Amino acid sequence: MYMIGEIITTLFSKFPLVGAIGAVAIIMAFSYWFANLIGQKRMGSAIAIVISLALAFVAGKTTGGAKGISDVTYFSGFALLGGSMLRDYAIVSTAFGVKLENLKKAGLPGVVSLLIGVAFSFFVGVIIAVALGYNNAVDAATIGAGTVTFIVGPVTGTALGASSEVVALSIAAGVVKSVVTMIITPLIAKSIKLDNPTTAMVYGGLIGTTSGVAGGLAATDSKLVPYGAMTATFYTGLGSLICPSIGYMIVKMFL
Amino acid sequence: MEIYGLGIVAFCMYIGSFAGYFIGKLLGVSGNVGGVGFAMLLLVLLSNYYETKKGGWSERTQNGILLLSALYIPIVVAMAGIQNVVAAFSGGAVAFLAGGIATIGSMLLVPLIGKLDKDETIE
């Protein structure tokens, strides 16, 4: 028995990345199964993220470490799979399939909504962060960026050298946004006139979290999904571009 | 070939990140400022250029890029798993307030900006 345990430990320490991929696959399979069960198919990825954050919480409590699941020997591969190198590599690839003519078609309302959307979420996040005691410009900008999306938060945090605690907060803010979007969109669609392609594009540009927008629109009117997703695709890129640069500089002027 | 697709993204990431680190140095911020955004923009321009000039990349090349974008959510799930959530939990109110207020506020802006567009079409 001891020998078998030893071999299993060897497997996890020799192939950490493969182990992490397998573990994430299991988390996602469970999340999508659960999402289907509660009739919210598109919430699968949001649920998987919440489960992962919960596991990181449990791991942090038991190991006392600061790197979540990756502090558990068996799951050290999470640090490779979820590290900034592969994350940025994968994010860049999502720009593939964006058509220049669609970029032009979204036109003025799309561009206006993107700029206002990123700036609005960023500064709401910054103001709330400062109001609750995160007075340091790096912390406030990272939390503000997380309020933009859960990708922009860690990208900004890494660029500015924020602590893992603040990066985790920024991801949590982005996840809250994504989940709230999926739940609230179908409820208030009528009152915000979300019933035609133009407002769907504006909506995608203002909210920006691709999973939230796709999920929320699918629950409202599936015909609107591509229009919202079209502008939402640019949101994370725009946020990654301006939050750690212009955004941070503006925050730094006030703090 | 699939590896070409992976290579194209790698190329975009290096060029974009070069610009990002360069701007970082100019701003006096250590790090990659907007490099991911630049890389995405470069990939949009490259893929659209090939689409119009040469009918786009081959299906296998595209598969390489699509494999990466399919891994994006799982990578984000793994990323969520390596955060210092215990430390974040003490300040959890920030996440809920920031995420919640920003989302609801953004939604209320939808009819405003939608209207702005209609006015301009009439003009």
CSV table of C-alpha atoms in Angstrom, one decimal:
chain,number,residue,atom,x,y,z
A,1,MET,CA,0.0,0.0,0.0
A,2,TYR,CA,2.8,2.4,0.9
A,3,MET,CA,4.5,1.7,-2.4
A,4,ILE,CA,1.3,2.6,-4.3
A,5,GLY,CA,1.0,5.9,-2.4
A,6,GLU,CA,4.6,6.7,-3.2
A,7,ILE,CA,4.0,6.1,-6.9
A,8,ILE,CA,0.9,8.4,-6.9
A,9,THR,CA,2.9,11.1,-5.2
A,10,THR,CA,5.6,10.7,-7.8
A,11,LEU,CA,3.1,11.1,-10.6
A,12,PHE,CA,1.8,14.4,-9.2
A,13,SER,CA,5.3,15.8,-8.5
A,14,LYS,CA,6.7,14.6,-11.9
A,15,PHE,CA,3.8,15.8,-14.1
A,16,PRO,CA,2.4,18.8,-12.3
A,17,LEU,CA,1.1,20.6,-15.4
A,18,VAL,CA,-0.7,17.5,-16.6
A,19,GLY,CA,-2.2,17.0,-13.1
A,20,ALA,CA,-3.5,20.6,-13.0
A,21,ILE,CA,-5.1,20.2,-16.5
A,22,GLY,CA,-6.8,17.0,-15.3
A,23,ALA,CA,-8.0,18.7,-12.1
A,24,VAL,CA,-9.3,21.8,-14.0
A,25,ALA,CA,-11.2,19.4,-16.4
A,26,ILE,CA,-12.8,17.8,-13.4
A,27,ILE,CA,-13.8,21.1,-11.8
A,28,MET,CA,-15.3,22.3,-15.1
A,29,ALA,CA,-17.1,19.0,-15.8
A,30,PHE,CA,-18.7,19.3,-12.3
A,31,SER,CA,-19.5,23.0,-12.8
A,32,TYR,CA,-21.2,22.5,-16.2
A,33,TRP,CA,-23.1,19.5,-14.8
A,34,PHE,CA,-24.3,21.7,-11.9
A,35,ALA,CA,-25.1,24.6,-14.2
A,36,ASN,CA,-27.2,22.3,-16.3
A,37,LEU,CA,-28.9,21.0,-13.2
A,38,ILE,CA,-30.1,24.5,-12.2
A,39,GLY,CA,-31.0,25.4,-15.8
A,40,GLN,CA,-28.3,28.0,-16.2
A,41,LYS,CA,-26.1,26.4,-18.8
A,42,ARG,CA,-24.1,29.5,-19.5
A,43,MET,CA,-23.1,30.0,-15.9
A,44,GLY,CA,-20.8,27.0,-16.1
A,45,SER,CA,-17.6,29.0,-16.3
A,46,ALA,CA,-18.6,31.4,-13.6
A,47,ILE,CA,-19.4,28.4,-11.3
A,48,ALA,CA,-16.1,26.8,-12.1
A,49,ILE,CA,-14.3,30.1,-11.1
A,50,VAL,CA,-16.2,30.3,-7.9
A,51,ILE,CA,-15.4,26.7,-7.1
A,52,SER,CA,-11.7,27.3,-7.8
A,53,LEU,CA,-11.7,30.4,-5.6
A,54,ALA,CA,-13.4,28.3,-2.9
A,55,LEU,CA,-10.7,25.6,-3.2
A,56,ALA,CA,-8.0,28.2,-3.0
A,57,PHE,CA,-9.7,29.5,0.2
A,58,VAL,CA,-9.7,25.9,1.7
A,59,ALA,CA,-6.1,25.3,0.6
A,60,GLY,CA,-5.0,28.7,2.0
A,61,LYS,CA,-6.6,27.9,5.4
A,62,THR,CA,-5.0,24.4,5.6
A,63,THR,CA,-1.5,25.2,4.3
A,64,GLY,CA,-1.2,28.7,5.5
A,65,GLY,CA,0.3,29.6,2.2
A,66,ALA,CA,-0.4,32.5,-0.1
A,67,LYS,CA,-0.7,30.7,-3.4
A,68,GLY,CA,-4.0,28.8,-3.0
A,69,ILE,CA,-4.3,25.3,-4.4
A,70,SER,CA,-0.7,25.4,-5.8
A,71,ASP,CA,0.6,25.3,-2.2
A,72,VAL,CA,-0.8,21.7,-1.9
A,73,THR,CA,2.0,19.4,-3.3
A,74,TYR,CA,-0.4,17.5,-5.5
A,75,PHE,CA,-1.6,20.6,-7.2
A,76,SER,CA,1.5,22.6,-7.7
A,77,GLY,CA,0.8,22.5,-11.5
A,78,PHE,CA,-1.9,25.1,-11.0
A,79,ALA,CA,0.8,27.7,-10.7
A,80,LEU,CA,2.0,26.8,-14.2
A,81,LEU,CA,-1.4,26.5,-15.8
A,82,GLY,CA,-2.9,29.6,-14.1
A,83,GLY,CA,0.3,31.6,-14.3
A,84,SER,CA,0.6,34.9,-16.1
A,85,MET,CA,2.5,33.4,-19.1
A,86,LEU,CA,-0.1,30.9,-20.3
A,87,ARG,CA,-2.9,33.2,-19.2
A,88,ASP,CA,-1.8,36.1,-21.5
A,89,TYR,CA,-0.9,33.7,-24.3
A,90,ALA,CA,-4.5,32.4,-24.2
A,91,ILE,CA,-6.1,35.8,-23.9
A,92,VAL,CA,-4.2,37.1,-27.0
A,93,SER,CA,-5.6,34.2,-29.0
A,94,THR,CA,-9.2,35.2,-28.3
A,95,ALA,CA,-8.7,38.2,-30.5
A,96,PHE,CA,-8.7,35.8,-33.5
A,97,GLY,CA,-12.0,35.8,-35.3
A,98,VAL,CA,-12.6,39.5,-34.6
A,99,LYS,CA,-13.4,41.1,-38.0
A,100,LEU,CA,-12.2,44.6,-38.8
A,101,GLU,CA,-15.5,45.3,-40.6
A,102,ASN,CA,-17.4,44.3,-37.5
A,103,LEU,CA,-15.2,46.6,-35.5
A,104,LYS,CA,-16.3,49.4,-37.9
A,105,LYS,CA,-19.9,48.2,-38.0
A,106,ALA,CA,-20.2,48.6,-34.3
A,107,GLY,CA,-19.2,52.2,-35.1
A,108,LEU,CA,-19.7,55.2,-32.9
A,109,PRO,CA,-22.1,53.9,-30.3
A,110,GLY,CA,-19.8,50.8,-29.9
A,111,VAL,CA,-16.7,52.9,-29.4
A,112,VAL,CA,-18.4,55.4,-27.1
A,113,SER,CA,-19.8,52.5,-25.0
A,114,LEU,CA,-16.5,50.8,-24.8
A,115,LEU,CA,-14.6,53.9,-23.6
A,116,ILE,CA,-17.4,54.9,-21.1
A,117,GLY,CA,-17.9,51.3,-20.0
A,118,VAL,CA,-14.2,50.7,-19.1
A,119,ALA,CA,-13.8,54.1,-17.5
A,120,PHE,CA,-17.0,53.9,-15.6
A,121,SER,CA,-16.4,50.4,-14.1
A,122,PHE,CA,-12.7,51.2,-13.4
A,123,PHE,CA,-13.5,54.4,-11.5
A,124,VAL,CA,-16.5,52.9,-9.6
A,125,GLY,CA,-14.1,50.1,-8.5
A,126,VAL,CA,-11.4,52.6,-7.5
A,127,ILE,CA,-13.8,54.8,-5.5
A,128,ILE,CA,-15.2,51.9,-3.6
A,129,ALA,CA,-11.7,50.5,-3.0
A,130,VAL,CA,-10.6,53.8,-1.6
A,131,ALA,CA,-13.8,54.2,0.4
A,132,LEU,CA,-13.1,50.9,2.0
A,133,GLY,CA,-9.5,51.6,2.9
A,134,TYR,CA,-7.4,50.6,0.0
A,135,ASN,CA,-5.7,54.0,-0.2
A,136,ASN,CA,-2.6,52.9,-2.1
A,137,ALA,CA,-2.7,53.8,-5.8
A,138,VAL,CA,-1.6,50.3,-6.9
A,139,ASP,CA,-4.2,48.5,-4.8
A,140,ALA,CA,-7.0,50.9,-5.9
A,141,ALA,CA,-6.1,50.7,-9.6
A,142,THR,CA,-5.9,46.9,-9.4
A,143,ILE,CA,-9.3,46.6,-7.7
A,144,GLY,CA,-10.8,49.1,-10.2
A,145,ALA,CA,-9.3,47.1,-13.1
A,146,GLY,CA,-10.8,43.9,-11.6
A,147,THR,CA,-14.2,45.7,-11.7
A,148,VAL,CA,-13.6,46.1,-15.4
A,149,THR,CA,-13.2,42.3,-15.8
A,150,PHE,CA,-11.6,39.4,-13.9
A,151,ILE,CA,-8.9,39.3,-16.6
A,152,VAL,CA,-8.0,43.0,-16.5
A,153,GLY,CA,-7.6,42.9,-12.7
A,154,PRO,CA,-4.7,40.4,-12.6
A,155,VAL,CA,-3.1,41.8,-15.8
A,156,THR,CA,-3.1,45.3,-14.2
A,157,GLY,CA,-2.1,43.9,-10.8
A,158,THR,CA,0.9,42.0,-12.3
A,159,ALA,CA,2.0,45.1,-14.3
A,160,LEU,CA,1.8,47.3,-11.2
A,161,GLY,CA,3.2,44.8,-8.8
A,162,ALA,CA,0.1,44.4,-6.6
A,163,SER,CA,0.0,41.8,-3.8
A,164,SER,CA,-1.7,38.5,-4.4
A,165,GLU,CA,-4.4,39.5,-1.9
A,166,VAL,CA,-5.4,42.5,-3.9
A,167,VAL,CA,-5.2,40.5,-7.2
A,168,ALA,CA,-7.6,37.9,-5.6
A,169,LEU,CA,-9.9,40.8,-4.6
A,170,SER,CA,-9.8,42.1,-8.2
A,171,ILE,CA,-10.7,38.7,-9.6
A,172,ALA,CA,-13.5,38.4,-7.1
A,173,ALA,CA,-14.9,41.8,-8.1
A,174,GLY,CA,-14.8,40.7,-11.8
A,175,VAL,CA,-16.5,37.4,-10.9
A,176,VAL,CA,-19.3,39.3,-9.0
A,177,LYS,CA,-19.8,41.4,-12.1
A,178,SER,CA,-20.0,38.4,-14.4
A,179,VAL,CA,-22.5,36.6,-12.1
A,180,VAL,CA,-24.6,39.7,-11.5
A,181,THR,CA,-24.7,40.4,-15.2
A,182,MET,CA,-26.0,36.9,-16.0
A,183,ILE,CA,-28.7,37.0,-13.3
A,184,ILE,CA,-29.9,40.6,-13.7
A,185,THR,CA,-29.8,41.1,-17.5
A,186,PRO,CA,-33.0,39.2,-18.3
A,187,LEU,CA,-34.8,40.9,-15.4
A,188,ILE,CA,-34.1,44.5,-16.5
A,189,ALA,CA,-33.8,44.0,-20.3
A,190,LYS,CA,-37.1,45.6,-21.0
A,191,SER,CA,-36.5,48.7,-18.8
A,192,ILE,CA,-33.1,49.4,-20.4
A,193,LYS,CA,-34.6,48.9,-23.9
A,194,LEU,CA,-32.3,45.9,-24.5
A,195,ASP,CA,-34.3,44.6,-27.5
A,196,ASN,CA,-32.4,45.5,-30.7
A,197,PRO,CA,-28.9,45.0,-32.1
A,198,THR,CA,-27.8,48.6,-31.4
A,199,THR,CA,-28.5,48.5,-27.7
A,200,ALA,CA,-27.1,45.0,-27.5
A,201,MET,CA,-23.8,46.3,-28.9
A,202,VAL,CA,-23.9,49.2,-26.5
A,203,TYR,CA,-24.7,46.8,-23.7
A,204,GLY,CA,-21.7,44.6,-24.6
A,205,GLY,CA,-19.4,47.6,-24.7
A,206,LEU,CA,-20.6,48.9,-21.4
A,207,ILE,CA,-20.6,45.6,-19.4
A,208,GLY,CA,-17.8,43.9,-21.2
A,209,THR,CA,-17.4,40.7,-19.3
A,210,THR,CA,-17.7,38.2,-22.2
A,211,SER,CA,-19.1,35.3,-20.2
A,212,GLY,CA,-21.5,37.6,-18.4
A,213,VAL,CA,-22.7,39.3,-21.6
A,214,ALA,CA,-23.1,36.1,-23.5
A,215,GLY,CA,-24.9,34.5,-20.6
A,216,GLY,CA,-27.1,37.4,-19.9
A,217,LEU,CA,-28.1,38.0,-23.5
A,218,ALA,CA,-28.7,34.3,-24.1
A,219,ALA,CA,-31.2,34.4,-21.2
A,220,THR,CA,-32.8,37.5,-22.7
A,221,ASP,CA,-32.9,36.9,-26.4
A,222,SER,CA,-30.4,34.6,-28.1
A,223,LYS,CA,-30.5,36.6,-31.3
A,224,LEU,CA,-28.8,39.5,-29.5
A,225,VAL,CA,-25.8,37.4,-28.4
A,226,PRO,CA,-23.4,38.0,-31.3
A,227,TYR,CA,-24.0,41.8,-31.2
A,228,GLY,CA,-23.2,42.0,-27.5
A,229,ALA,CA,-20.3,39.6,-27.8
A,230,MET,CA,-18.9,41.6,-30.7
A,231,THR,CA,-18.2,44.7,-28.6
A,232,ALA,CA,-17.5,42.8,-25.4
A,233,THR,CA,-14.6,41.1,-27.3
A,234,PHE,CA,-12.8,44.5,-27.3
A,235,TYR,CA,-13.6,45.4,-23.7
A,236,THR,CA,-10.9,43.2,-22.1
A,237,GLY,CA,-8.3,44.2,-24.6
A,238,LEU,CA,-9.1,47.9,-24.1
A,239,GLY,CA,-9.1,47.5,-20.4
A,240,SER,CA,-5.8,45.7,-20.4
A,241,LEU,CA,-4.4,48.5,-22.5
A,242,ILE,CA,-5.7,51.6,-20.5
A,243,CYS,CA,-6.2,50.4,-16.9
A,244,PRO,CA,-2.5,49.8,-16.1
A,245,SER,CA,-1.4,52.9,-18.1
A,246,ILE,CA,-3.8,55.9,-18.3
A,247,GLY,CA,-6.1,54.6,-15.5
A,248,TYR,CA,-3.2,54.0,-13.1
A,249,MET,CA,-1.7,57.5,-13.8
A,250,ILE,CA,-5.1,59.2,-13.2
A,251,VAL,CA,-5.5,57.3,-9.9
A,252,LYS,CA,-2.0,58.1,-8.9
A,253,MET,CA,-2.7,61.9,-9.4
A,254,PHE,CA,-5.4,61.7,-6.7
A,255,LEU,CA,-3.8,59.3,-4.2
B,1,MET,CA,-0.1,23.3,-39.4
B,2,GLU,CA,-1.4,23.8,-35.8
B,3,ILE,CA,2.1,24.9,-34.6
B,4,TYR,CA,1.9,27.8,-37.0
B,5,GLY,CA,-1.2,29.1,-35.3
B,6,LEU,CA,0.5,28.7,-31.9
B,7,GLY,CA,3.5,30.5,-33.4
B,8,ILE,CA,1.5,33.4,-34.7
B,9,VAL,CA,0.0,34.0,-31.3
B,10,ALA,CA,3.4,33.8,-29.7
B,11,PHE,CA,4.8,36.3,-32.3
B,12,CYS,CA,1.9,38.7,-31.5
B,13,MET,CA,2.5,38.3,-27.8
B,14,TYR,CA,6.2,39.0,-28.1
B,15,ILE,CA,5.7,42.1,-30.2
B,16,GLY,CA,2.8,43.4,-28.1
B,17,SER,CA,4.7,42.7,-24.9
B,18,PHE,CA,7.8,44.4,-26.3
B,19,ALA,CA,5.6,47.5,-26.8
B,20,GLY,CA,4.1,47.0,-23.3
B,21,TYR,CA,7.5,46.8,-21.5
B,22,PHE,CA,8.8,49.7,-23.6
B,23,ILE,CA,5.9,51.9,-22.5
B,24,GLY,CA,6.3,50.6,-19.0
B,25,LYS,CA,10.0,51.8,-19.0
B,26,LEU,CA,8.9,55.2,-20.5
B,27,LEU,CA,6.3,55.6,-17.8
B,28,GLY,CA,8.6,54.5,-15.0
B,29,VAL,CA,6.3,51.6,-14.1
B,30,SER,CA,8.1,48.3,-14.0
B,31,GLY,CA,6.1,45.8,-16.1
B,32,ASN,CA,4.1,45.2,-19.1
B,33,VAL,CA,1.7,48.1,-19.7
B,34,GLY,CA,-1.1,47.1,-22.1
B,35,GLY,CA,1.1,44.5,-23.9
B,36,VAL,CA,-1.8,42.0,-24.0
B,37,GLY,CA,-4.0,44.6,-25.6
B,38,PHE,CA,-1.4,45.5,-28.2
B,39,ALA,CA,-0.9,41.8,-29.0
B,40,MET,CA,-4.6,41.3,-29.4
B,41,LEU,CA,-4.8,44.3,-31.8
B,42,LEU,CA,-1.9,43.0,-33.7
B,43,LEU,CA,-3.6,39.6,-34.1
B,44,VAL,CA,-6.8,41.3,-35.3
B,45,LEU,CA,-4.8,43.3,-37.9
B,46,LEU,CA,-2.7,40.3,-39.0
B,47,SER,CA,-5.6,37.9,-39.3
B,48,ASN,CA,-7.8,40.4,-41.2
B,49,TYR,CA,-4.9,41.3,-43.5
B,50,TYR,CA,-4.4,37.6,-44.4
B,51,GLU,CA,-8.1,37.1,-44.8
B,52,THR,CA,-8.4,39.8,-47.4
B,53,LYS,CA,-5.1,39.4,-49.2
B,54,LYS,CA,-4.6,35.6,-49.1
B,55,GLY,CA,-8.0,34.1,-48.1
B,56,GLY,CA,-7.0,33.5,-44.5
B,57,TRP,CA,-4.9,31.0,-42.7
B,58,SER,CA,-5.3,27.3,-43.4
B,59,GLU,CA,-7.8,25.4,-41.2
B,60,ARG,CA,-5.0,23.6,-39.4
B,61,THR,CA,-3.3,26.9,-38.6
B,62,GLN,CA,-6.6,28.2,-37.3
B,63,ASN,CA,-7.0,25.1,-35.2
B,64,GLY,CA,-3.8,26.0,-33.3
B,65,ILE,CA,-5.2,29.4,-32.4
B,66,LEU,CA,-8.6,28.0,-31.6
B,67,LEU,CA,-7.0,25.5,-29.3
B,68,LEU,CA,-5.5,28.3,-27.3
B,69,SER,CA,-8.7,30.3,-27.1
B,70,ALA,CA,-10.5,27.2,-26.0
B,71,LEU,CA,-8.0,26.9,-23.1
B,72,TYR,CA,-8.7,30.5,-22.0
B,73,ILE,CA,-11.5,29.7,-19.5
B,74,PRO,CA,-9.8,26.6,-18.0
B,75,ILE,CA,-6.7,28.8,-17.5
B,76,VAL,CA,-8.7,31.4,-15.8
B,77,VAL,CA,-10.2,28.7,-13.6
B,78,ALA,CA,-6.7,27.6,-12.7
B,79,MET,CA,-5.7,31.2,-12.1
B,80,ALA,CA,-8.6,31.7,-9.7
B,81,GLY,CA,-7.3,28.6,-7.8
B,82,ILE,CA,-3.8,30.1,-7.1
B,83,GLN,CA,-5.0,33.4,-5.5
B,84,ASN,CA,-4.7,34.3,-1.9
B,85,VAL,CA,-8.4,34.0,-1.3
B,86,VAL,CA,-8.0,33.7,2.5
B,87,ALA,CA,-6.5,37.2,2.6
B,88,ALA,CA,-9.0,38.5,0.2
B,89,PHE,CA,-11.9,37.2,2.2
B,90,SER,CA,-11.3,39.8,5.0
B,91,GLY,CA,-12.0,42.5,2.5
B,92,GLY,CA,-14.7,40.7,0.6
B,93,ALA,CA,-17.1,43.7,0.8
B,94,VAL,CA,-15.0,45.5,-1.7
B,95,ALA,CA,-15.5,42.8,-4.3
B,96,PHE,CA,-19.2,42.7,-3.9
B,97,LEU,CA,-19.8,46.4,-3.7
B,98,ALA,CA,-17.4,47.2,-6.6
B,99,GLY,CA,-18.6,44.4,-8.9
B,100,GLY,CA,-22.3,44.9,-8.1
B,101,ILE,CA,-22.5,48.7,-8.3
B,102,ALA,CA,-20.4,48.9,-11.5
B,103,THR,CA,-22.6,46.3,-13.2
B,104,ILE,CA,-25.9,47.9,-12.3
B,105,GLY,CA,-24.6,51.4,-13.1
B,106,SER,CA,-23.3,50.2,-16.5
B,107,MET,CA,-26.7,48.7,-17.3
B,108,LEU,CA,-28.5,51.9,-16.5
B,109,LEU,CA,-26.2,53.7,-19.0
B,110,VAL,CA,-27.3,51.4,-21.9
B,111,PRO,CA,-30.5,53.4,-22.9
B,112,LEU,CA,-28.5,56.7,-22.5
B,113,ILE,CA,-25.8,55.7,-25.0
B,114,GLY,CA,-28.3,53.9,-27.2
B,115,LYS,CA,-30.3,57.2,-27.4
B,116,LEU,CA,-27.2,59.2,-28.3
B,117,ASP,CA,-26.7,57.0,-31.4
B,118,LYS,CA,-30.3,57.5,-32.5
B,119,ASP,CA,-30.0,61.3,-32.2
B,120,GLU,CA,-27.0,61.2,-34.4
B,121,THR,CA,-28.6,59.1,-37.1
B,122,ILE,CA,-31.5,61.6,-37.3
B,123,GLU,CA,-29.0,64.4,-37.7
